[in-house]
mmCIF file of C-alpha atoms in Angstrom:
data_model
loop_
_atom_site.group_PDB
_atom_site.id
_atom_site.type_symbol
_atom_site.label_atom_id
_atom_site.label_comp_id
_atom_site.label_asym_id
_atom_site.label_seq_id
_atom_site.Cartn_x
_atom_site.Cartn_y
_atom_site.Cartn_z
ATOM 1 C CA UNK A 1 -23.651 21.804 26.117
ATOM 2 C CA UNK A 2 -26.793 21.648 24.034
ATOM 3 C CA UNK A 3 -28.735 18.501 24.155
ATOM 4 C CA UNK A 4 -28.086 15.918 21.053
ATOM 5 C CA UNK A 5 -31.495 16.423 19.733
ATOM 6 C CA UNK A 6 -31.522 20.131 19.370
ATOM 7 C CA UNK A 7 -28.243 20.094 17.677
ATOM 8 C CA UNK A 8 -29.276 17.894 15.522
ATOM 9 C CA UNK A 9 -32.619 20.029 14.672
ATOM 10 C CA UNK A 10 -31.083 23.474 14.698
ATOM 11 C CA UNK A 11 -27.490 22.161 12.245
ATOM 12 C CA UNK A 12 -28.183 19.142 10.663
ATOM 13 C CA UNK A 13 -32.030 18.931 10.121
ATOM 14 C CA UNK A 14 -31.574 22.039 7.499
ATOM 15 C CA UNK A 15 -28.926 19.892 5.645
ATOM 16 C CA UNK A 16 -31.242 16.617 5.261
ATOM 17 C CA UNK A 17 -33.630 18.163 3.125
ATOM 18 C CA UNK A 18 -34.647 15.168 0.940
ATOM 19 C CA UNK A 19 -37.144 12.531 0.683
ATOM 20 C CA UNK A 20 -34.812 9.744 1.502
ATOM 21 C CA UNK A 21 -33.695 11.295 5.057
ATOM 22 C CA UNK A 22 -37.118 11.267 6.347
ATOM 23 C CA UNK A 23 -35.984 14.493 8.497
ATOM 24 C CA UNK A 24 -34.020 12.345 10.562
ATOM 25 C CA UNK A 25 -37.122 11.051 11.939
ATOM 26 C CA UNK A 26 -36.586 7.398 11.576
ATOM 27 C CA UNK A 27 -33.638 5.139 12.598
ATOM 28 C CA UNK A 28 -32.614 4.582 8.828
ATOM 29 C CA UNK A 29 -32.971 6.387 5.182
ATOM 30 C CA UNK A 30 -34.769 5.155 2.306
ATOM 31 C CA UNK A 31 -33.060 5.113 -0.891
ATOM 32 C CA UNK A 32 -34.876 3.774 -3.765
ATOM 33 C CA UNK A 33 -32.745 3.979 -7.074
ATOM 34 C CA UNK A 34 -32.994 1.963 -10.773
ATOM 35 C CA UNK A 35 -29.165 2.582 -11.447
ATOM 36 C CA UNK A 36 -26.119 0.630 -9.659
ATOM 37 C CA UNK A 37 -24.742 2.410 -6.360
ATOM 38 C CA UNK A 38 -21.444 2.082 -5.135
ATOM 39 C CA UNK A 39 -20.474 2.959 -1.687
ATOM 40 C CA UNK A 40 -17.437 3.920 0.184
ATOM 41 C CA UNK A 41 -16.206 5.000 3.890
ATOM 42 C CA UNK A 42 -13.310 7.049 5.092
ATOM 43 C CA UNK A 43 -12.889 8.398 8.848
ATOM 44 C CA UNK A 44 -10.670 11.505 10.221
ATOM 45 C CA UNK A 45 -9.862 11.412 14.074
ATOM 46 C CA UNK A 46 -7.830 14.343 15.964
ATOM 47 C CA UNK A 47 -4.479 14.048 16.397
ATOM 48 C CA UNK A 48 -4.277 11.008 14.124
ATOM 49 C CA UNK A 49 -5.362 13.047 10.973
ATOM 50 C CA UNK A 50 -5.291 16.455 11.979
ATOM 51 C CA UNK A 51 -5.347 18.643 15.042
ATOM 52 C CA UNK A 52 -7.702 21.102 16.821
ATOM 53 C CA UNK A 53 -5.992 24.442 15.042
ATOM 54 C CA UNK A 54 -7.720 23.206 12.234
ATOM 55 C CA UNK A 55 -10.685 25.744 10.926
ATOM 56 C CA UNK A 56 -13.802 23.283 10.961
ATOM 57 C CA UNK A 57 -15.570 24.148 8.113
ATOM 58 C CA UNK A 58 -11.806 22.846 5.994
ATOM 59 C CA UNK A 59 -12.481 19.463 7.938
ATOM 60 C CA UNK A 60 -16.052 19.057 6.943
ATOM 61 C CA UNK A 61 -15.377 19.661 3.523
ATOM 62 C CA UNK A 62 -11.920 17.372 3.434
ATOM 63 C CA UNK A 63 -13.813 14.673 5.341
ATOM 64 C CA UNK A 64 -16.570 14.716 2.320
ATOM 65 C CA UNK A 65 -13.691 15.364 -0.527
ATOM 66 C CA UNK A 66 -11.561 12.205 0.330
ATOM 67 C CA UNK A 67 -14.793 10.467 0.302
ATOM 68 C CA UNK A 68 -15.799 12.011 -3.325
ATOM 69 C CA UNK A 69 -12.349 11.047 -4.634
ATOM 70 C CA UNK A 70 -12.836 7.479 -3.647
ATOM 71 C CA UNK A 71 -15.705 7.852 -6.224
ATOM 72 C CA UNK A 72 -13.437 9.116 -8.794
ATOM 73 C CA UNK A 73 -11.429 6.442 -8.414
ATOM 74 C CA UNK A 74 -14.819 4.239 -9.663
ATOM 75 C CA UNK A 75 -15.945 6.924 -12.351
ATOM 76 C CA UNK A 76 -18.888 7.161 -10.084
ATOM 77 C CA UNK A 77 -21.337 10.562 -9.636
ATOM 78 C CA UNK A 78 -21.962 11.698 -6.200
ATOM 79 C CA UNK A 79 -25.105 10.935 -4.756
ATOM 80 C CA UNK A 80 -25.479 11.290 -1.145
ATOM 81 C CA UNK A 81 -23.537 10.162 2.479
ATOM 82 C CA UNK A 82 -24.121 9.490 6.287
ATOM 83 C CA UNK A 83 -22.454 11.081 8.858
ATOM 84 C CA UNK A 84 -20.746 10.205 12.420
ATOM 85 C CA UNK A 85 -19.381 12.334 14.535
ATOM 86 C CA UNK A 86 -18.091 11.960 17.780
ATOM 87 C CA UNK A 87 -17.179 15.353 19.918
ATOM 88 C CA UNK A 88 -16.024 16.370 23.353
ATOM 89 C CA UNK A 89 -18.885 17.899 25.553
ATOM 90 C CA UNK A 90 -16.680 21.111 25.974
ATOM 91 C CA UNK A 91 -16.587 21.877 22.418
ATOM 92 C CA UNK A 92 -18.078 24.883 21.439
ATOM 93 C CA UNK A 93 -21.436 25.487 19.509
ATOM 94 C CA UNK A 94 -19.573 27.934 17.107
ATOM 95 C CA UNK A 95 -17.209 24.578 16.195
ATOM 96 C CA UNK A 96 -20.342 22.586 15.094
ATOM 97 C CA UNK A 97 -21.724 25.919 13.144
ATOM 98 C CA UNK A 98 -18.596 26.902 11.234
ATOM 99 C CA UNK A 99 -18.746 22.643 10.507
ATOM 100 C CA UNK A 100 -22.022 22.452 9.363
ATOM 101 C CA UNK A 101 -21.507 25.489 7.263
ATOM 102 C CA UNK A 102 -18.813 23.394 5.528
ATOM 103 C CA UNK A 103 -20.720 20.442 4.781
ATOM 104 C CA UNK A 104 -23.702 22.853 3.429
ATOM 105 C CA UNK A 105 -21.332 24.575 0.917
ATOM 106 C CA UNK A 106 -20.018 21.287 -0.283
ATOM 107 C CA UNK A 107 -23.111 19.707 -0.677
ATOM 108 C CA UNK A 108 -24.156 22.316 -3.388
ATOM 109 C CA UNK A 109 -21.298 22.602 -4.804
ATOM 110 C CA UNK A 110 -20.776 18.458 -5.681
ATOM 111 C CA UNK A 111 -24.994 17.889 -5.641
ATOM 112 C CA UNK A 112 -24.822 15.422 -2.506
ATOM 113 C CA UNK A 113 -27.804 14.663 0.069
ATOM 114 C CA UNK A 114 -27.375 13.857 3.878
ATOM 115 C CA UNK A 115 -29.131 11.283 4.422
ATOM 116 C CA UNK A 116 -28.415 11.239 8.419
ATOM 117 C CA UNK A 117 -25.852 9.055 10.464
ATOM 118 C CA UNK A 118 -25.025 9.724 14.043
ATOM 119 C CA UNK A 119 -24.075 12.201 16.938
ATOM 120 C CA UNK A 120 -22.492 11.263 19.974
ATOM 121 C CA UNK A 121 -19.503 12.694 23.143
ATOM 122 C CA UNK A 122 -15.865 11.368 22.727
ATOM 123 C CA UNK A 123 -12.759 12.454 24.246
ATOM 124 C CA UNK A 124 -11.138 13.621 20.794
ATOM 125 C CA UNK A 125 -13.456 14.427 17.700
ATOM 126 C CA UNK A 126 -13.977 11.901 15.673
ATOM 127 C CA UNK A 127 -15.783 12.032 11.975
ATOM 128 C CA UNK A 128 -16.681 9.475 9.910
ATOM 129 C CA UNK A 129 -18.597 9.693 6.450
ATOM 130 C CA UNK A 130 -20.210 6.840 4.431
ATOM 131 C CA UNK A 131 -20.584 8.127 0.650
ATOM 132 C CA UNK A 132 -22.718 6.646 -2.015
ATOM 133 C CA UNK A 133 -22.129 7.256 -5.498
ATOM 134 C CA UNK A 134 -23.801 6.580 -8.870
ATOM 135 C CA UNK A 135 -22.481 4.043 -11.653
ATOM 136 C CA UNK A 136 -23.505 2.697 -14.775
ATOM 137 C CA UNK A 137 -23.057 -1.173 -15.683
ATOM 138 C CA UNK A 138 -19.252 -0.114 -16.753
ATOM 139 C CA UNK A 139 -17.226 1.522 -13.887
ATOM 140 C CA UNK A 140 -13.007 1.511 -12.903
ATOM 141 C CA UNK A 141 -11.092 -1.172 -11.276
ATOM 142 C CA UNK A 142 -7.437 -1.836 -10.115
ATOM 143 C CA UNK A 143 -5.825 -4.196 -12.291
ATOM 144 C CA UNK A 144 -3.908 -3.258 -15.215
ATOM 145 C CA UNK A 145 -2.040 -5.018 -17.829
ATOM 146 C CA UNK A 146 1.369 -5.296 -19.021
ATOM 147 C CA UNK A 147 2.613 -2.731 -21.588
ATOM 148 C CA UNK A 148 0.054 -0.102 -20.205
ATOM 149 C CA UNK A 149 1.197 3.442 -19.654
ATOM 150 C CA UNK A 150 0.954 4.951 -16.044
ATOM 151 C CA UNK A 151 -0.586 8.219 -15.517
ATOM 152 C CA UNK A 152 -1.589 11.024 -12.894
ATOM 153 C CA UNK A 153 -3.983 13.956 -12.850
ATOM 154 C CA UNK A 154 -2.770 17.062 -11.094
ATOM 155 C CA UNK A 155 0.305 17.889 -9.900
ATOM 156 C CA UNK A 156 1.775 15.419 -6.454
ATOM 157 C CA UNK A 157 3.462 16.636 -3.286
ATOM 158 C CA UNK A 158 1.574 19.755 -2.575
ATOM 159 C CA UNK A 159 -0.815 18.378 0.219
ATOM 160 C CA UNK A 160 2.689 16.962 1.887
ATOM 161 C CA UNK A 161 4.454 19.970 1.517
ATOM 162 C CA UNK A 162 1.204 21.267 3.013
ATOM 163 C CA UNK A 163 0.866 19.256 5.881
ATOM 164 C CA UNK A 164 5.312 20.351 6.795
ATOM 165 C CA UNK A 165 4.373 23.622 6.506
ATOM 166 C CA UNK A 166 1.796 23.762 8.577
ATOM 167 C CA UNK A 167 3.391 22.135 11.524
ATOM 168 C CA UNK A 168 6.693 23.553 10.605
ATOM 169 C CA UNK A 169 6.829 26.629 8.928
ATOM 170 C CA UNK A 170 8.749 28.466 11.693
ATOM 171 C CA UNK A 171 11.782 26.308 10.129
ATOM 172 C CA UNK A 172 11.562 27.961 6.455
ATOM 173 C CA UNK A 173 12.078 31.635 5.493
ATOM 174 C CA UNK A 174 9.070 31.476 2.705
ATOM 175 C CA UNK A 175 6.744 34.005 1.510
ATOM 176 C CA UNK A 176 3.110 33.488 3.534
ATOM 177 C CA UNK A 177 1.655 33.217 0.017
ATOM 178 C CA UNK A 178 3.347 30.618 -0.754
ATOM 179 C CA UNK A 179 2.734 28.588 2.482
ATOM 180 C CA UNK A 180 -1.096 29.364 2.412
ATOM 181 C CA UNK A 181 -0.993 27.718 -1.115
ATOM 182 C CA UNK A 182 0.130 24.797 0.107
ATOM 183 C CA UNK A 183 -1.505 24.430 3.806
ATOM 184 C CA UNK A 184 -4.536 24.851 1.466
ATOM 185 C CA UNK A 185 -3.745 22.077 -0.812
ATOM 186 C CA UNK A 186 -3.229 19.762 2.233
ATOM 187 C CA UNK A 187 -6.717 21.007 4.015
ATOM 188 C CA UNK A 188 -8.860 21.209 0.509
ATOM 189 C CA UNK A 189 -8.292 18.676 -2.063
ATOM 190 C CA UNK A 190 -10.178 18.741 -5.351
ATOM 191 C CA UNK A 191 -11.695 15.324 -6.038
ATOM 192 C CA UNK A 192 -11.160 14.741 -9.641
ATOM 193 C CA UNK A 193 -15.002 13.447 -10.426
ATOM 194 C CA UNK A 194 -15.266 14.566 -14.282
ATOM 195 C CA UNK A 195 -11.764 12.568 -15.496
ATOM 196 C CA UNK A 196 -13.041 9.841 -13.575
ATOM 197 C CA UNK A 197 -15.822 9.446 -15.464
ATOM 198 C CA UNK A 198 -13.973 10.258 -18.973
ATOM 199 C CA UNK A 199 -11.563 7.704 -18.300
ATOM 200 C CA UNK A 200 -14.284 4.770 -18.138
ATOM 201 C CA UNK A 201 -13.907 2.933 -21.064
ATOM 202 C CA UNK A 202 -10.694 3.932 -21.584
ATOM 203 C CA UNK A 203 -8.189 3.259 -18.231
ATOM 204 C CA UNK A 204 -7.987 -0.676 -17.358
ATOM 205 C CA UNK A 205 -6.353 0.172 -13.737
ATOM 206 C CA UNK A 206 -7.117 3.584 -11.974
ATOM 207 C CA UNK A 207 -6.953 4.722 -7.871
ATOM 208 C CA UNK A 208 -7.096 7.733 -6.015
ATOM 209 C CA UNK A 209 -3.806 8.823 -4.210
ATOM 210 C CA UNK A 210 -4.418 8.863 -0.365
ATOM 211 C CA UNK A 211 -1.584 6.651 0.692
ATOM 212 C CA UNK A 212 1.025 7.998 -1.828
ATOM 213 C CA UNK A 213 1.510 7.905 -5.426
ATOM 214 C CA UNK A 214 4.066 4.248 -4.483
ATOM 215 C CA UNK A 215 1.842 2.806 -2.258
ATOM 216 C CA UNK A 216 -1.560 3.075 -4.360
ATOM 217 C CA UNK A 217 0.598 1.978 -7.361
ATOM 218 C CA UNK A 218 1.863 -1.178 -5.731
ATOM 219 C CA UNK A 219 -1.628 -2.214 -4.717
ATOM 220 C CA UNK A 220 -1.950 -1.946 -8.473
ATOM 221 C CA UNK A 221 0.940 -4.127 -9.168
ATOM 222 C CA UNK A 222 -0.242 -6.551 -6.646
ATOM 223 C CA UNK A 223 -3.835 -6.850 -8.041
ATOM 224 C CA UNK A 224 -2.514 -7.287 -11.602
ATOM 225 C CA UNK A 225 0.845 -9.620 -10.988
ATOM 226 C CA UNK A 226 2.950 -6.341 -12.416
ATOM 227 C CA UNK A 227 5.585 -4.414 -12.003
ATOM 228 C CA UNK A 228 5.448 -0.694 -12.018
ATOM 229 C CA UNK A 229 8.130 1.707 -13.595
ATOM 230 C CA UNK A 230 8.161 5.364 -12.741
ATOM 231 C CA UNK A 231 10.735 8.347 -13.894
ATOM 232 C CA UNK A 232 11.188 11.463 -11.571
ATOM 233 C CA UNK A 233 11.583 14.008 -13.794
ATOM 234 C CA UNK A 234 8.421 13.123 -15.250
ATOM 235 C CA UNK A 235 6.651 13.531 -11.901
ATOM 236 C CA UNK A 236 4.440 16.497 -12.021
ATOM 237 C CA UNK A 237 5.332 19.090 -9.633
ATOM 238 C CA UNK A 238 3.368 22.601 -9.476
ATOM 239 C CA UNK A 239 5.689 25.666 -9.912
ATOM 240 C CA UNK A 240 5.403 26.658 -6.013
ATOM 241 C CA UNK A 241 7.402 22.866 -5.345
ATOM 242 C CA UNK A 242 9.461 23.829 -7.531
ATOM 243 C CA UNK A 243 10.246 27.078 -5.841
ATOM 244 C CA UNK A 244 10.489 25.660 -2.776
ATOM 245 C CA UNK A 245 12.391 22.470 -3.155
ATOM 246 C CA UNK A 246 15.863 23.038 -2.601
ATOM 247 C CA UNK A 247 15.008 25.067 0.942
ATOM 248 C CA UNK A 248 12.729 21.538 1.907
ATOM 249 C CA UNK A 249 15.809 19.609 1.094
ATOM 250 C CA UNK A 250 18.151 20.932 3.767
ATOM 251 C CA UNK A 251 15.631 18.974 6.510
ATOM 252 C CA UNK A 252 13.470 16.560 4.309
ATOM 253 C CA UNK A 253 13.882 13.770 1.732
ATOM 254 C CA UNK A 254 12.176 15.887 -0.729
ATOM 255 C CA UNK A 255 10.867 13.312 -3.460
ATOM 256 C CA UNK A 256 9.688 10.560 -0.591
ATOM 257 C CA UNK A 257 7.772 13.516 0.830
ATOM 258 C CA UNK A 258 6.489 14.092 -2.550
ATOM 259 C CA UNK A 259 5.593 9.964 -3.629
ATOM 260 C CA UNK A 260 4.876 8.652 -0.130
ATOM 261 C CA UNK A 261 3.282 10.799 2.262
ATOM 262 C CA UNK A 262 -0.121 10.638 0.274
ATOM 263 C CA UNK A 263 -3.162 12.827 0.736
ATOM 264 C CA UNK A 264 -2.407 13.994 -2.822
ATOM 265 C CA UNK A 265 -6.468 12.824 -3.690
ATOM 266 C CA UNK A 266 -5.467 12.938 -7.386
ATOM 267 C CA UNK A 267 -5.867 9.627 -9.931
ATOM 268 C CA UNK A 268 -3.204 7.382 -10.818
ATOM 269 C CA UNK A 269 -4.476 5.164 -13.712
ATOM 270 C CA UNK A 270 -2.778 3.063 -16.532
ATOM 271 C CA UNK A 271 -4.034 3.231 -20.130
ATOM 272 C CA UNK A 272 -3.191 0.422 -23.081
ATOM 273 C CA UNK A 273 -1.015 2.703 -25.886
ATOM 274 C CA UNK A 274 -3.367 1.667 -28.429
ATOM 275 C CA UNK A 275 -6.544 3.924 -26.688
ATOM 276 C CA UNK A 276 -4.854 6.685 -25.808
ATOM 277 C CA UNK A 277 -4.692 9.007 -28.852
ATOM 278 C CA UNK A 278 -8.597 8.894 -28.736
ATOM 279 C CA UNK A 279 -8.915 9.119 -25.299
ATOM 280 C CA UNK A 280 -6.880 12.701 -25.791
ATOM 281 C CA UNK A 281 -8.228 13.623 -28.659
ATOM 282 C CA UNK A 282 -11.529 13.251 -27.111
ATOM 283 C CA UNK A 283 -10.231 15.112 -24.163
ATOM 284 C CA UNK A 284 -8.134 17.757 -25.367
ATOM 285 C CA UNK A 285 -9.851 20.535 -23.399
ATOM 286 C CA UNK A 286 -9.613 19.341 -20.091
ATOM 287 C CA UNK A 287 -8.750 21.828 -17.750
ATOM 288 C CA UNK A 288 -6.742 19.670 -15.010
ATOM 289 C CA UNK A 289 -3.501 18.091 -16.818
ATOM 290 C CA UNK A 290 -2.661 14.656 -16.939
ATOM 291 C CA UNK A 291 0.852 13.670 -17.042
ATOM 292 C CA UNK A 292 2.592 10.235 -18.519
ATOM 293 C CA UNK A 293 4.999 9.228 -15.318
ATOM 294 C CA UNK A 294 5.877 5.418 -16.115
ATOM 295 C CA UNK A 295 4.693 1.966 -17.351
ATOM 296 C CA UNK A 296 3.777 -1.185 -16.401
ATOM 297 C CA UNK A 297 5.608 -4.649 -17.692
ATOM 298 C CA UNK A 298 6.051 -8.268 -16.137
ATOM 299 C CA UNK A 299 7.348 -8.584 -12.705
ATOM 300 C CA UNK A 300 6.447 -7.410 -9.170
ATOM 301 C CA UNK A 301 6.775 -4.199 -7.414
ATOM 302 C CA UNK A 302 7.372 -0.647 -7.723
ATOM 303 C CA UNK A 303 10.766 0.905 -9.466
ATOM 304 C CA UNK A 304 11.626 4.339 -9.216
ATOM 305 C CA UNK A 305 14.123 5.669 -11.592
ATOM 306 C CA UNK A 306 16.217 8.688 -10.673
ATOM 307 C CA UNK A 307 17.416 11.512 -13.095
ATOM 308 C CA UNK A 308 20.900 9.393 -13.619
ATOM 309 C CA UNK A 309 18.702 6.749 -14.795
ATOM 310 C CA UNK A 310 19.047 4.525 -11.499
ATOM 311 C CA UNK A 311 16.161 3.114 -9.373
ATOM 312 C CA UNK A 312 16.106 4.304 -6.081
ATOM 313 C CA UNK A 313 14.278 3.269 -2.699
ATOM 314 C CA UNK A 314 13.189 4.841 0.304
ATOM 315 C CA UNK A 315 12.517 4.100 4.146
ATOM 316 C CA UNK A 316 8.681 4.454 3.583
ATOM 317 C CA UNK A 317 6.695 3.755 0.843
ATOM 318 C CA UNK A 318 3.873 5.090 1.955
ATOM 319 C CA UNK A 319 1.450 6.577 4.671
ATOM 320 C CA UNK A 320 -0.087 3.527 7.242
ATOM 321 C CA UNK A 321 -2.205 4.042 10.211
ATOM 322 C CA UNK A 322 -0.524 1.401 11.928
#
């Protein structure tokens, strides 16, 4: 295999073009900024978080997107990240091209810098990105208060329907259209960076949903000493779910696929009543929708009412490495 150095000269060398890289020449980067940074880390390993089918120019670009939607969750702007990646000696040069080629069309397309990071042989390939993002003096937190409404951008379940499909799809009789909608929800997400930063000021509790919609919510309820309340039929599903959902049924637990398997990388944030008719009115021509699903009130945990108006549980409430 090529040596470390010239594969870090001939693919990643091109991508470091800025002062605070140094052109990878030193052992650190130099960042010299007047506003407040925020920083965040996230990690993807094979056959933990996906496996080598995978096309790696999707992986470079998830591995930077769950990453970006960290700083959504903040109401931060993208600034710039380090990389690690580990890789087996056998892998090919064409893997580390069609990569690279991922991270360079992400890069322009959310304004980020590579500021350098790491390169070394592993048995399984292993990435790992460290993001820093922009924020003013006011930025999002996790802790909500009681009588605040419960919202989410996007639609939910798509990435998990995704990820069944992809391993699956031999199972279901479904139009390829319709699975290559939703493999490509589960390999691309869409980091929602602009209603992040809208909803500073205005959302008093706000996370991204990586662990599923139940999980991220009771870390909510856990920082605040709250309970959470949320209504199925007001969960936002996109029309393809909604196609598919009674042929997912015959072998899944459709709705804990939906609020617990995560990956979703949309927003889940509570708003007080009393700002929310400006916050709208302000907003009214935002492209992605945001949808009302529950509330929060005194007490602990998460409730999830069904469409008889009974709370439900499941086995799971959402994805853990361990």
């Amino acid at each position: 295999m090529t040596t470390e150095k010239n594969l870090i000269k001939k693919y990643f060398l091109p991508l470091s073009k800025n002062p605070e890289s140094q052109n990878l020449s030193n052992d650190a980067a130099i960042i010299r900024k007047s506003s407040d940074l925020v920083v965040t880390s996230d990690m993807m390993i094979e056959e933990v978080h996906f496996d080598s089918r995978i096309n790696p120019k999707y992986l470079a670009k998830k591995i930077l997107r769950v990453n970006l939607s960290d700083l959504a969750s903040m109401g931060s702007t993208p600034y710039g990240y380090l990389l690690n990646i580990g890789m087996p000696n056998n892998l090919k040069e064409k893997w580390i091209n069609d990569f690279c080629l991922g991270l360079s069309q992400d890069q322009k397309k959310y304004d980020l810098k590579l500021f350098g990071g790491d390169l070394s042989s592993s048995s399984k390939i292993f990435l790992s990105v460290t993001m820093l993002g922009k924020i003013k003096k006011k930025f999002l937190k996790s802790k909500s208060t009681a009588k605040s409404d419960i919202f989410v951008t996007g639609n939910l379940g798509d990435s998990a329907l995704g990820f069944i499909l992809n391993q699956k799809q031999n199972n279901f009789k479904l139009d390829k259209q319709i699975v290559s909608y939703f493999v490509k929800k589960h390999l691309l997400p869409s980091p929602r960076l602009d209603i992040g930063r809208r909803l500073i000021g205005f959302s008093n509790a706000c996370r991204d949903i990586s662990d599923g919609v139940i999980k991220d919510l009771k870390d909510i309820c856990d920082n605040s000493n709250l309970k959470a309340t949320i209504f199925l039929n007001q969960i936002p599903l996109s029309q393809n779910a909604k196609k598919i959902k009674q042929n997912i049924e015959k072998n899944f637990n459709f709705w804990e696929l939906v609020l617990c398997f995560g990956e979703d990388y949309e927003l889940v944030f509570s708003m007080d009543k009393k700002k929310q008719n400006t916050f709208f009115e302000q907003n009214k021509n935002l492209r992605t929708k945001i949808t009302k699903i529950g509330f929060f009130s005194d007490g602990t945990g998460v409730e999830i009412i069904d469409n008889e108006k009974n709370p439900i549980s499941f086995q799971k409430i959402g994805f853990s490495h361990f």
